PDB file of C-alpha atoms in Angstrom:
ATOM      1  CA  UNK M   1      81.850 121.408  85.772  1.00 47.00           C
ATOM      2  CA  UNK M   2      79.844 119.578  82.977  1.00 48.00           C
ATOM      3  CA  UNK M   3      81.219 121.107  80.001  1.00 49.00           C
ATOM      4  CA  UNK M   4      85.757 121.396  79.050  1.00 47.00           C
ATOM      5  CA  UNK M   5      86.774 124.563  79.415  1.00 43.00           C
ATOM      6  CA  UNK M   6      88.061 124.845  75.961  1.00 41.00           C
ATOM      7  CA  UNK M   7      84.270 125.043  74.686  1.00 42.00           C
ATOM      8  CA  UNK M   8      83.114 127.212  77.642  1.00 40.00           C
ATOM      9  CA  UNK M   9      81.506 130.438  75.755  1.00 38.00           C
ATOM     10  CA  UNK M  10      81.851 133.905  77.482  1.00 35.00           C
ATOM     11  CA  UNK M  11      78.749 136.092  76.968  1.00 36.00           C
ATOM     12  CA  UNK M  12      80.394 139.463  75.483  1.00 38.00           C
ATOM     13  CA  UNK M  13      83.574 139.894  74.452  1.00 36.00           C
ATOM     14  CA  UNK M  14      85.942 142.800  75.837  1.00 40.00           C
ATOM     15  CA  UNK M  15      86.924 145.404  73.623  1.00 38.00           C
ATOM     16  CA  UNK M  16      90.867 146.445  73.509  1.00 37.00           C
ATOM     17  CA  UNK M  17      91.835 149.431  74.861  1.00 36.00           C
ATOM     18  CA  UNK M  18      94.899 151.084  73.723  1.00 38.00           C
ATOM     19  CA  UNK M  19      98.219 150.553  75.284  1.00 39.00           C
ATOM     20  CA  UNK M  20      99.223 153.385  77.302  1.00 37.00           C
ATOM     21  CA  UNK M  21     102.056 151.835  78.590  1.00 40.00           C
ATOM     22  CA  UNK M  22     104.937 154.183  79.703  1.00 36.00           C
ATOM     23  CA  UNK M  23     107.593 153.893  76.995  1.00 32.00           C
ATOM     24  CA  UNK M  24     110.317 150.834  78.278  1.00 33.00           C
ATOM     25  CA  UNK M  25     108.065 149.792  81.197  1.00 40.00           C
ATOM     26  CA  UNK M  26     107.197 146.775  79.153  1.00 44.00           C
ATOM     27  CA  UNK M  27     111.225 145.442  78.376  1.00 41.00           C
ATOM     28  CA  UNK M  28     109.503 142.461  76.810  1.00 42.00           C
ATOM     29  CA  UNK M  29     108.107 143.764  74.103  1.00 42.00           C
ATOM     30  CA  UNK M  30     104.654 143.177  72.137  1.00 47.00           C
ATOM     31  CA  UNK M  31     105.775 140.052  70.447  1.00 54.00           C
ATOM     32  CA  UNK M  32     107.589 138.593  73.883  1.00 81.00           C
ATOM     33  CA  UNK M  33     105.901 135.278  74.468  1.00 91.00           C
ATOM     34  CA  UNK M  34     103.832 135.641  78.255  1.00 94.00           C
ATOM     35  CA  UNK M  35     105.243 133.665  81.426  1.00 97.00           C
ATOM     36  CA  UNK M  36     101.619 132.907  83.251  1.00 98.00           C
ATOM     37  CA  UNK M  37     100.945 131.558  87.099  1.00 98.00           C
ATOM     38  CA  UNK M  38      97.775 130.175  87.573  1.00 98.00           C
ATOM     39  CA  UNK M  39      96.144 130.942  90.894  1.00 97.00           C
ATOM     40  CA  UNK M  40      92.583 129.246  91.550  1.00 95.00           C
ATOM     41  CA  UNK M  41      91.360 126.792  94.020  1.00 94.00           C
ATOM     42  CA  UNK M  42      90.150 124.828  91.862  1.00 93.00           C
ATOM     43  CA  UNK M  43      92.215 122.106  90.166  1.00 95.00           C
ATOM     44  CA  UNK M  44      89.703 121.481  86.941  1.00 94.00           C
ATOM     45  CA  UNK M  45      89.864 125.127  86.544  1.00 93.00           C
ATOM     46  CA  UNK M  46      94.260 125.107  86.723  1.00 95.00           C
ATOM     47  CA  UNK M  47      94.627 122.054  84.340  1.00 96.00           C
ATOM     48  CA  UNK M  48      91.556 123.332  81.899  1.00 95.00           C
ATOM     49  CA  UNK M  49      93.494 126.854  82.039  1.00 96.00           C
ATOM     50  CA  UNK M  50      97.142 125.449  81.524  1.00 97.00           C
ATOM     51  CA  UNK M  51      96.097 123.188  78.601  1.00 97.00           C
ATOM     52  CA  UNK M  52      94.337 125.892  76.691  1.00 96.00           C
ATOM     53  CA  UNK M  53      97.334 128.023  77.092  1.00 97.00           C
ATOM     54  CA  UNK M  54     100.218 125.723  76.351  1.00 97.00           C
ATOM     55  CA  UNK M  55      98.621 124.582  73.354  1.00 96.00           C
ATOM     56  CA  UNK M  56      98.401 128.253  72.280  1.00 95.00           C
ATOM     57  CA  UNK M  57     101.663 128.866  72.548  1.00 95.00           C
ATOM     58  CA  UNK M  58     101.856 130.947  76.076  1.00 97.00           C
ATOM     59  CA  UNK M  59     103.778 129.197  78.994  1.00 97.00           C
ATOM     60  CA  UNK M  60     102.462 128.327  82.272  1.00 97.00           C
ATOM     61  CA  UNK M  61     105.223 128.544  84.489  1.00 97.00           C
ATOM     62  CA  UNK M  62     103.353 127.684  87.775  1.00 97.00           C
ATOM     63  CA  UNK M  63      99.989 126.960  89.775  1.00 97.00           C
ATOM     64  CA  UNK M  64      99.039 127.832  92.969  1.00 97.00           C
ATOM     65  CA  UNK M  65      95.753 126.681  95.217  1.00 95.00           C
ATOM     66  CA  UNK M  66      95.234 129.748  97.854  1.00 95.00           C
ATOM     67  CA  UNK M  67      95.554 133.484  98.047  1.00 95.00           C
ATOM     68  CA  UNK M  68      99.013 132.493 100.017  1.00 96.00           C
ATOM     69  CA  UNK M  69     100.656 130.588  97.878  1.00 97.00           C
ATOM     70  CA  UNK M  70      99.718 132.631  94.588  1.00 97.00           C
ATOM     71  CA  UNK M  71     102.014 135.079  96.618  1.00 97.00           C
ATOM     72  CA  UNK M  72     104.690 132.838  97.342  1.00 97.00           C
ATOM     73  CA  UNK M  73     104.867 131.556  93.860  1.00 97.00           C
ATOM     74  CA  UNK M  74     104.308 135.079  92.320  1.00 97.00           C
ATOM     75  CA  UNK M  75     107.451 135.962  94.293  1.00 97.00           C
ATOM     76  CA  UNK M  76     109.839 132.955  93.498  1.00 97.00           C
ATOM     77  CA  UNK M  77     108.628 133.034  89.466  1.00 97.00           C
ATOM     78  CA  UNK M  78     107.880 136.225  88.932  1.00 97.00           C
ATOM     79  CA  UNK M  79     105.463 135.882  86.187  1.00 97.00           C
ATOM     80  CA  UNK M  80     104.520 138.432  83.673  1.00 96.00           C
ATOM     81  CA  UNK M  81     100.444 137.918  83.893  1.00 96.00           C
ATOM     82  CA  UNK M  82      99.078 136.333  87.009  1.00 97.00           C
ATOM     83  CA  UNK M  83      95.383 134.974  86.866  1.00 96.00           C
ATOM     84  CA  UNK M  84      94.087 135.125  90.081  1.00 94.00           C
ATOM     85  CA  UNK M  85      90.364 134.093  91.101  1.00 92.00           C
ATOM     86  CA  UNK M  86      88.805 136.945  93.499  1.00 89.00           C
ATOM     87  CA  UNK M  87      87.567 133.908  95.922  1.00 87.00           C
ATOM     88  CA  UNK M  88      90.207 131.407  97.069  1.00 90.00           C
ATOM     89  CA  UNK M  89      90.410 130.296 100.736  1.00 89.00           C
ATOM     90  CA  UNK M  90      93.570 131.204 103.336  1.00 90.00           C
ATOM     91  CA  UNK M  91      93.709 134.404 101.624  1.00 91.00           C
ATOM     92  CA  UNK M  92      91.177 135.793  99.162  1.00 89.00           C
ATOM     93  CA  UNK M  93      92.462 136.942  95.439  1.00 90.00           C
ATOM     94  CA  UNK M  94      91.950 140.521  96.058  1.00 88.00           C
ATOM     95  CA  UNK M  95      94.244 140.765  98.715  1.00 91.00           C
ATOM     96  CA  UNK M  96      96.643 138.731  96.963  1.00 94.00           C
ATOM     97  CA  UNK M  97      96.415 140.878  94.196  1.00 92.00           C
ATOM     98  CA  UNK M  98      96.963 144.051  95.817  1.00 91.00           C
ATOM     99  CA  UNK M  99     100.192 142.294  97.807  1.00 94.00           C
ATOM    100  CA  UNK M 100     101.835 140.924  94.561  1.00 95.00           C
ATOM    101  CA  UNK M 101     101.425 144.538  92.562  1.00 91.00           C
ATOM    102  CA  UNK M 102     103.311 145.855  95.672  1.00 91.00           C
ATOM    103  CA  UNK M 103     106.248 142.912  94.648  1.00 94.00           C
ATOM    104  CA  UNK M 104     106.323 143.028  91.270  1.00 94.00           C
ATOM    105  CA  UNK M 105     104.798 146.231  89.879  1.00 87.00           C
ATOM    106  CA  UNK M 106     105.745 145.262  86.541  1.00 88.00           C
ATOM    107  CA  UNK M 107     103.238 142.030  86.619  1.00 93.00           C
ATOM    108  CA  UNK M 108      99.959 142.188  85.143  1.00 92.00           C
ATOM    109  CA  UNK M 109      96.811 140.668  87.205  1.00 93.00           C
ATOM    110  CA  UNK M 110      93.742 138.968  84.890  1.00 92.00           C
ATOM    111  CA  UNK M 111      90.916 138.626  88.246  1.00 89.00           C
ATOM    112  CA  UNK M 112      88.902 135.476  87.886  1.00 88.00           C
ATOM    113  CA  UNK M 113      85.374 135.602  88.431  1.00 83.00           C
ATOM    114  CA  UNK M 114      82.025 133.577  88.112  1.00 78.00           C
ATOM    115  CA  UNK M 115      79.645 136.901  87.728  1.00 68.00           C
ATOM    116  CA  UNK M 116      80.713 139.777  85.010  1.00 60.00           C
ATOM    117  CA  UNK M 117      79.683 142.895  87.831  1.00 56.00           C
ATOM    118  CA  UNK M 118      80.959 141.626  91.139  1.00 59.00           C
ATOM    119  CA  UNK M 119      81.850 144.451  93.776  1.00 69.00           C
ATOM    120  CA  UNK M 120      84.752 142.624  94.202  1.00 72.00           C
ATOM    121  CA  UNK M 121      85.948 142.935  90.585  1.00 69.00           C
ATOM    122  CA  UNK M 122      85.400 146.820  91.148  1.00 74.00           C
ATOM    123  CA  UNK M 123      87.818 146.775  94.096  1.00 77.00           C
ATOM    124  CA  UNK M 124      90.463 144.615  92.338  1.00 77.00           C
ATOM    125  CA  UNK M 125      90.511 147.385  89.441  1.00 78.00           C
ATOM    126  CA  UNK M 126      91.068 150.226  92.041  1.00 75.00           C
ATOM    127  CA  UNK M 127      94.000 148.053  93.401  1.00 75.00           C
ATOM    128  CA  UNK M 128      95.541 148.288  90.257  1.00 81.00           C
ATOM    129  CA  UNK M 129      94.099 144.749  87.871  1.00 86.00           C
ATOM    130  CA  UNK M 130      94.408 145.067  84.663  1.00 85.00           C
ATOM    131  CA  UNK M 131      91.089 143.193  84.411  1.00 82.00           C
ATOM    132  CA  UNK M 132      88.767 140.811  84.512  1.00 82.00           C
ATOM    133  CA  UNK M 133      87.687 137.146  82.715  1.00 85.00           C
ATOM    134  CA  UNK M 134      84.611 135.002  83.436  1.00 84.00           C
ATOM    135  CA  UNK M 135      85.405 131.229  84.444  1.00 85.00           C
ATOM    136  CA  UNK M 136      83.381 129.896  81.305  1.00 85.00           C
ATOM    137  CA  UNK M 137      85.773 132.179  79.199  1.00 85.00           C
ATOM    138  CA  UNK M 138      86.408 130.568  75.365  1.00 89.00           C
ATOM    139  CA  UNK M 139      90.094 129.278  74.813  1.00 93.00           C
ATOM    140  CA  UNK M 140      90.631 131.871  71.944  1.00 92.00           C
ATOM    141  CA  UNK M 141      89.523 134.739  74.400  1.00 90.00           C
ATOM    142  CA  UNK M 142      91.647 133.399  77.844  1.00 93.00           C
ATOM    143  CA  UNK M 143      94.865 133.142  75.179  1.00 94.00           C
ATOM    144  CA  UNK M 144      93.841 136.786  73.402  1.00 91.00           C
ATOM    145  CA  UNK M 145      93.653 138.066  77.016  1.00 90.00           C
ATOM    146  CA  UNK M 146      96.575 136.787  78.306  1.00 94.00           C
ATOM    147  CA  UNK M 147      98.663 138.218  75.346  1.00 92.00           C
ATOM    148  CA  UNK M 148      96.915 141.801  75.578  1.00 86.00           C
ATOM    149  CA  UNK M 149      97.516 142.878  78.676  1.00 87.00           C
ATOM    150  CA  UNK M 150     101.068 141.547  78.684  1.00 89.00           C
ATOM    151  CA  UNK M 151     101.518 144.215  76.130  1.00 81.00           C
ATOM    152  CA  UNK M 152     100.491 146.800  78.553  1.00 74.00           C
ATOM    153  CA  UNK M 153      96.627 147.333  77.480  1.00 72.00           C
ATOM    154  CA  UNK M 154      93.803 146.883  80.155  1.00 71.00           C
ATOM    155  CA  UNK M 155      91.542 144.055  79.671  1.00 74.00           C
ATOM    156  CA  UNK M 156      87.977 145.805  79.851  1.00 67.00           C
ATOM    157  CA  UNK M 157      86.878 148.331  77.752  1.00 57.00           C
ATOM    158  CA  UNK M 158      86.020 152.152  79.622  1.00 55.00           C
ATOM    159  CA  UNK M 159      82.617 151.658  79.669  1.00 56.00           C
ATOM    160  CA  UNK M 160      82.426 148.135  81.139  1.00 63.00           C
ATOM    161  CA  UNK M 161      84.140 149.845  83.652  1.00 63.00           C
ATOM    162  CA  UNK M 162      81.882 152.494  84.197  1.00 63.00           C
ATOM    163  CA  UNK M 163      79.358 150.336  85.003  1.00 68.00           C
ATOM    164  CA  UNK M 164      81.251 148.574  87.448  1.00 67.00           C
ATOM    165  CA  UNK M 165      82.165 152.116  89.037  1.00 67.00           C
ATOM    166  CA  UNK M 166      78.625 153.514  89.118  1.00 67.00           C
ATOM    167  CA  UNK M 167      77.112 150.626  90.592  1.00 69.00           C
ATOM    168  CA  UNK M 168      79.719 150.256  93.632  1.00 65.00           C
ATOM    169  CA  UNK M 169      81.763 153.436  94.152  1.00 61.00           C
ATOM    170  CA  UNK M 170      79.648 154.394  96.798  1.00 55.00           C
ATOM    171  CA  UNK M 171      79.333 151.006  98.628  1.00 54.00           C
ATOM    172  CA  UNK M 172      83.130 150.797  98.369  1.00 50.00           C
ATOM    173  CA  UNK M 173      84.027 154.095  99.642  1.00 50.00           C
ATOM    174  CA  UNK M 174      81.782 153.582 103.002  1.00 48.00           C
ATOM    175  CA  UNK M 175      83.466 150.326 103.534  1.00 50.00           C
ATOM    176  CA  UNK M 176      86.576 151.927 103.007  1.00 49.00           C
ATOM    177  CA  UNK M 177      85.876 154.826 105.391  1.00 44.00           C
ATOM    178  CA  UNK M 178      87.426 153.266 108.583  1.00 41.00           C
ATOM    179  CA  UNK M 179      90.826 151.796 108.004  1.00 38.00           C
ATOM    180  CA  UNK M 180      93.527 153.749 105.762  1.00 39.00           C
ATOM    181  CA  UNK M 181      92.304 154.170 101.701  1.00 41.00           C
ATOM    182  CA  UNK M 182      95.760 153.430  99.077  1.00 38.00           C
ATOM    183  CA  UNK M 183      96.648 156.875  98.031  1.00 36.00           C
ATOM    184  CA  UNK M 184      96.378 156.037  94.358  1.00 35.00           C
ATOM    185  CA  UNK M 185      92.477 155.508  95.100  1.00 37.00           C
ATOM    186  CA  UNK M 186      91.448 158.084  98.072  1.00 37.00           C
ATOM    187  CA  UNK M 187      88.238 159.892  97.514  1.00 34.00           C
ATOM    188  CA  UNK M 188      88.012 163.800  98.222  1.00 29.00           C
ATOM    189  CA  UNK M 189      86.056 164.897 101.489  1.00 31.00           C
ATOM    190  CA  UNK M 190      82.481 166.284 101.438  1.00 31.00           C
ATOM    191  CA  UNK M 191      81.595 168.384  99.107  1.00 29.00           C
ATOM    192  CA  UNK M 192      80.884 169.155  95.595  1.00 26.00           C
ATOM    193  CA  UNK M 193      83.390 167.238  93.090  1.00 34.00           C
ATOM    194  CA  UNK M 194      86.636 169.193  94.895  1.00 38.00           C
ATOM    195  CA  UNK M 195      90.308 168.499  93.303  1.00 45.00           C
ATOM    196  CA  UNK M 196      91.555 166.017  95.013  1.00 55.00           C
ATOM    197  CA  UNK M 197      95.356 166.476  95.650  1.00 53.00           C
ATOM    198  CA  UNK M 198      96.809 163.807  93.233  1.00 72.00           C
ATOM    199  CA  UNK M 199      94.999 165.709  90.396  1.00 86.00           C
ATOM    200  CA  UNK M 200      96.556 169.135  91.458  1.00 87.00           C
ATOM    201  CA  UNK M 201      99.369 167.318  89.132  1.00 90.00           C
ATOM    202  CA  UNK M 202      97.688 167.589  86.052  1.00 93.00           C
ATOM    203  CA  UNK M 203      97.048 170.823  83.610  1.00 94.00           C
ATOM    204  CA  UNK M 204      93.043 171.877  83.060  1.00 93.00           C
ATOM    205  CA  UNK M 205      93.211 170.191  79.871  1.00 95.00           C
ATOM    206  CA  UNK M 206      94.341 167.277  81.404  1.00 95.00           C
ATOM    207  CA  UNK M 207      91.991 167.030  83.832  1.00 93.00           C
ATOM    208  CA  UNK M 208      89.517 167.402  80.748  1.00 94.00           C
ATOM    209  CA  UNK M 209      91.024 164.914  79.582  1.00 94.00           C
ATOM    210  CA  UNK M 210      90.309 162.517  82.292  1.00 93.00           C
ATOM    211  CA  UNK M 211      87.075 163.613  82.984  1.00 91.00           C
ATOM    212  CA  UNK M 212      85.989 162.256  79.212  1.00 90.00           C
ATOM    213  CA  UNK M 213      88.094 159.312  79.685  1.00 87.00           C
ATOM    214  CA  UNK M 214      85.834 158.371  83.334  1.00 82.00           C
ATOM    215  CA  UNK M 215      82.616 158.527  81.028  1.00 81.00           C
ATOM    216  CA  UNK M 216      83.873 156.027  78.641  1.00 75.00           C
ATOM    217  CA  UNK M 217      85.315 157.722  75.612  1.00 81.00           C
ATOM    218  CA  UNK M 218      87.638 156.062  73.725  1.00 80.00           C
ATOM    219  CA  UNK M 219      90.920 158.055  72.008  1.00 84.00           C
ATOM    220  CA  UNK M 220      89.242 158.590  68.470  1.00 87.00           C
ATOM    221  CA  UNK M 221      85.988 159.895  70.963  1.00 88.00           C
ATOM    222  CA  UNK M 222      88.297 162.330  72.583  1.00 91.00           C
ATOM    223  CA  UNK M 223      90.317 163.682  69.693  1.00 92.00           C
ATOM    224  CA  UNK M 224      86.948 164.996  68.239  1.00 94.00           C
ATOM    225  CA  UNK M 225      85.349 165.945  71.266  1.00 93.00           C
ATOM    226  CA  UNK M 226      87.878 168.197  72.086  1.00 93.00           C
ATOM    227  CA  UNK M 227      88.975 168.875  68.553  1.00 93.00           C
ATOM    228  CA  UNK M 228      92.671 167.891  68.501  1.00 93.00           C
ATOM    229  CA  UNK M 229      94.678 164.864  67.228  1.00 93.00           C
ATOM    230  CA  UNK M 230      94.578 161.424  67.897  1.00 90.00           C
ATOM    231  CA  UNK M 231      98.240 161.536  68.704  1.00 92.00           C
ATOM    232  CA  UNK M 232      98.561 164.561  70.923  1.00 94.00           C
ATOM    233  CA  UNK M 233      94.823 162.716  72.799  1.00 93.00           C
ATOM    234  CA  UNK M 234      97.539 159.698  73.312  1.00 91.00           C
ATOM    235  CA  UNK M 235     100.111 162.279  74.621  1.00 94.00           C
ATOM    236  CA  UNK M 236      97.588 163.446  76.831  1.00 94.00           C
ATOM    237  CA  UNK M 237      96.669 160.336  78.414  1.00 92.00           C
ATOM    238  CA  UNK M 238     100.434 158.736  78.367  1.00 91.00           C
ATOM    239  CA  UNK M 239     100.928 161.999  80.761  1.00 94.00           C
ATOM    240  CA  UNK M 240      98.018 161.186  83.047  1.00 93.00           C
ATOM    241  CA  UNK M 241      99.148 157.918  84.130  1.00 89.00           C
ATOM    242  CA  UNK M 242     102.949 158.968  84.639  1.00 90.00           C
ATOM    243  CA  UNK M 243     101.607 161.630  86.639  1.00 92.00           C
ATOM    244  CA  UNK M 244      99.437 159.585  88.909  1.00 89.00           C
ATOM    245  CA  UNK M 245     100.923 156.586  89.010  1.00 85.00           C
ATOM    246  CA  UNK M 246      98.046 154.423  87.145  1.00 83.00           C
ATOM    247  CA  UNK M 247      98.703 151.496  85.595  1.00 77.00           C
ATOM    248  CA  UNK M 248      96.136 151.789  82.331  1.00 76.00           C
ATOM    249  CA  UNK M 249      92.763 153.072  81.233  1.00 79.00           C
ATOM    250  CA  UNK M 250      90.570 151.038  83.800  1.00 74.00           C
ATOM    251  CA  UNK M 251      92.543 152.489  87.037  1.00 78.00           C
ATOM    252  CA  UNK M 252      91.828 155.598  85.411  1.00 83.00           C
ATOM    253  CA  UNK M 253      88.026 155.643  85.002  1.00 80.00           C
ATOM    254  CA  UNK M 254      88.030 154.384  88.772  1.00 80.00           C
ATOM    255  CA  UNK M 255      90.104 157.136  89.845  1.00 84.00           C
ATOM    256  CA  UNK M 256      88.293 159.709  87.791  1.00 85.00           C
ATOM    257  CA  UNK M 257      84.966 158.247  89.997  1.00 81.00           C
ATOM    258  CA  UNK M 258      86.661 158.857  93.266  1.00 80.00           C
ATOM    259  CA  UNK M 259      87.819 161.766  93.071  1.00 84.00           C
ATOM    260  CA  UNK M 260      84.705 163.351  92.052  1.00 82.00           C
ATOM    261  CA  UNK M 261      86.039 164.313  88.677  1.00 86.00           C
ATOM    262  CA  UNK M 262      82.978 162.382  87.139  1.00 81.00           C
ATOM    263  CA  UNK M 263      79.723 161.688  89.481  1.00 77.00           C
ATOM    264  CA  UNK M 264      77.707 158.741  88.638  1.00 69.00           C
ATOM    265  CA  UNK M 265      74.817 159.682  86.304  1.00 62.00           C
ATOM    266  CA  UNK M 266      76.657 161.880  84.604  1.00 60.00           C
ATOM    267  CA  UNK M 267      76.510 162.052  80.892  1.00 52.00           C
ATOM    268  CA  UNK M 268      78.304 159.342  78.952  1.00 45.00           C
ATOM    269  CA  UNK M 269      79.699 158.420  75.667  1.00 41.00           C
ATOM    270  CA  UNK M 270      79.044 155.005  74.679  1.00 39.00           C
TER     271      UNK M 270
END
């Protein structure tokens, strides 16, 4: 590393994306202060990460080396926001990730990664991160991301994640076609853009709904593209993820993907 990582600069900022939260599934409230574990195998990376945060006001309750023992820890301290690097040896970050959202449901992952579209940071969002940072993040953006998503928002903005979705949904649903797919993230069969069964949930607006959210819009986007309020577009989308289980906007544009609700190429709103 040649440069602190307090005046590392991150290309492009992510924009916020409202919290969608289920009311009460967030007992801390907004202005709670965010209990963070540290998982990277890298030790610069820990003590430049811990430093920035601490002196920002957000405490660092523990570190951990290996995909292993960022479950271990995750389990004894039971943080709030865990960072987790997608490559750590033992056990890699994505599988960690996936086995401490099974623990603690309620915890909110931040993937670390070296490239901003890694197929690996498309299969952590399916598995339910809240996002993503890139290791030469600024200090002011690692503390503004910690504090979002511990309010319940999702760290990348919808079309960030369409990207991410278009350019490895199809790579990631051949690897997946051997072992077992997580129900929250199953694709339909063959065929033309069929309903698959979690969506059977949801009303036709709903499933409008949805749809616009997979090709990026944001709430304001929605409310005039399907003429109707801001608030009853939050309503909307607050059902949506009660109804299938998703944890914020991002899982949602992935899910919207898989299930053939949106195809890639499909006409977007930036």
């Amino acid at each position: 590393m040649t440069q602190p990582a307090a005046d590392r600069r991150v290309p492009h900022a992510p924009n916020r994306i409202p919290n969608t939260r289920e009311p009460g599934a967030n007992p801390r409230g907004e202005t709670a202060v965010p209990r963070v574990l540290i998982a990277d195998d890298e030790e610069l990376i820990r003590t430049g990460f811990r430093l920035i945060l601490t002196s920002r006001g957000i405490e660092v309750i523990g570190e951990a080396a290996d995909g292993v023992q960022a479950i271990a820890e995750a389990e004894r301290l039971r943080p709030d926001v865990l960072l987790m690097d997608i490559r750590m040896p033992h056990l890699d970050g994505l599988q960690a990730a996936k086995r401490v959202l099974r623990l603690l449901p309620h915890c909110r992952v931040l993937m670390l990664t070296t490239f901003d579209l890694d197929r690996y940071v498309y299969a952590a969002l399916a598995a339910g991160a809240s996002g993503f940072l890139l290791k030469d993040v600024t200090a002011a953006h690692l503390a503004a991301a910690v504090r979002l998503v511990n309010t319940g928002d999702a760290l990348l903005a919808p079309s960030i994640t369409r990207r991410l979705v278009e350019r490895y949904a199809t790579t990631h649903e051949a690897d997946q076609a051997g072992p077992a797919r997580h129900p929250a993230t199953a694709s339909t069969t063959a065929g033309t853009a069929s309903i698959h069964r979690d969506l059977a949930a949801l009303t036709p607006r709903e499933r409008e709904v949805l749809a616009l959210m997979g090709r990026g819009l944001s709430n304001t986007e929605l409310a005039e593209a399907l003429t109707l309020s801001e608030a009853t577009v939050k309503t909307h989308v607050a059902r949506i993820f009660a109804k299938l289980a998703l944890r914020d906007r991002a899982q949602a544009v992935v899910l919207a993907y898989e299930t053939g609700l949106v195809t890639p190429g499909s006409s977007t709103a930036e």
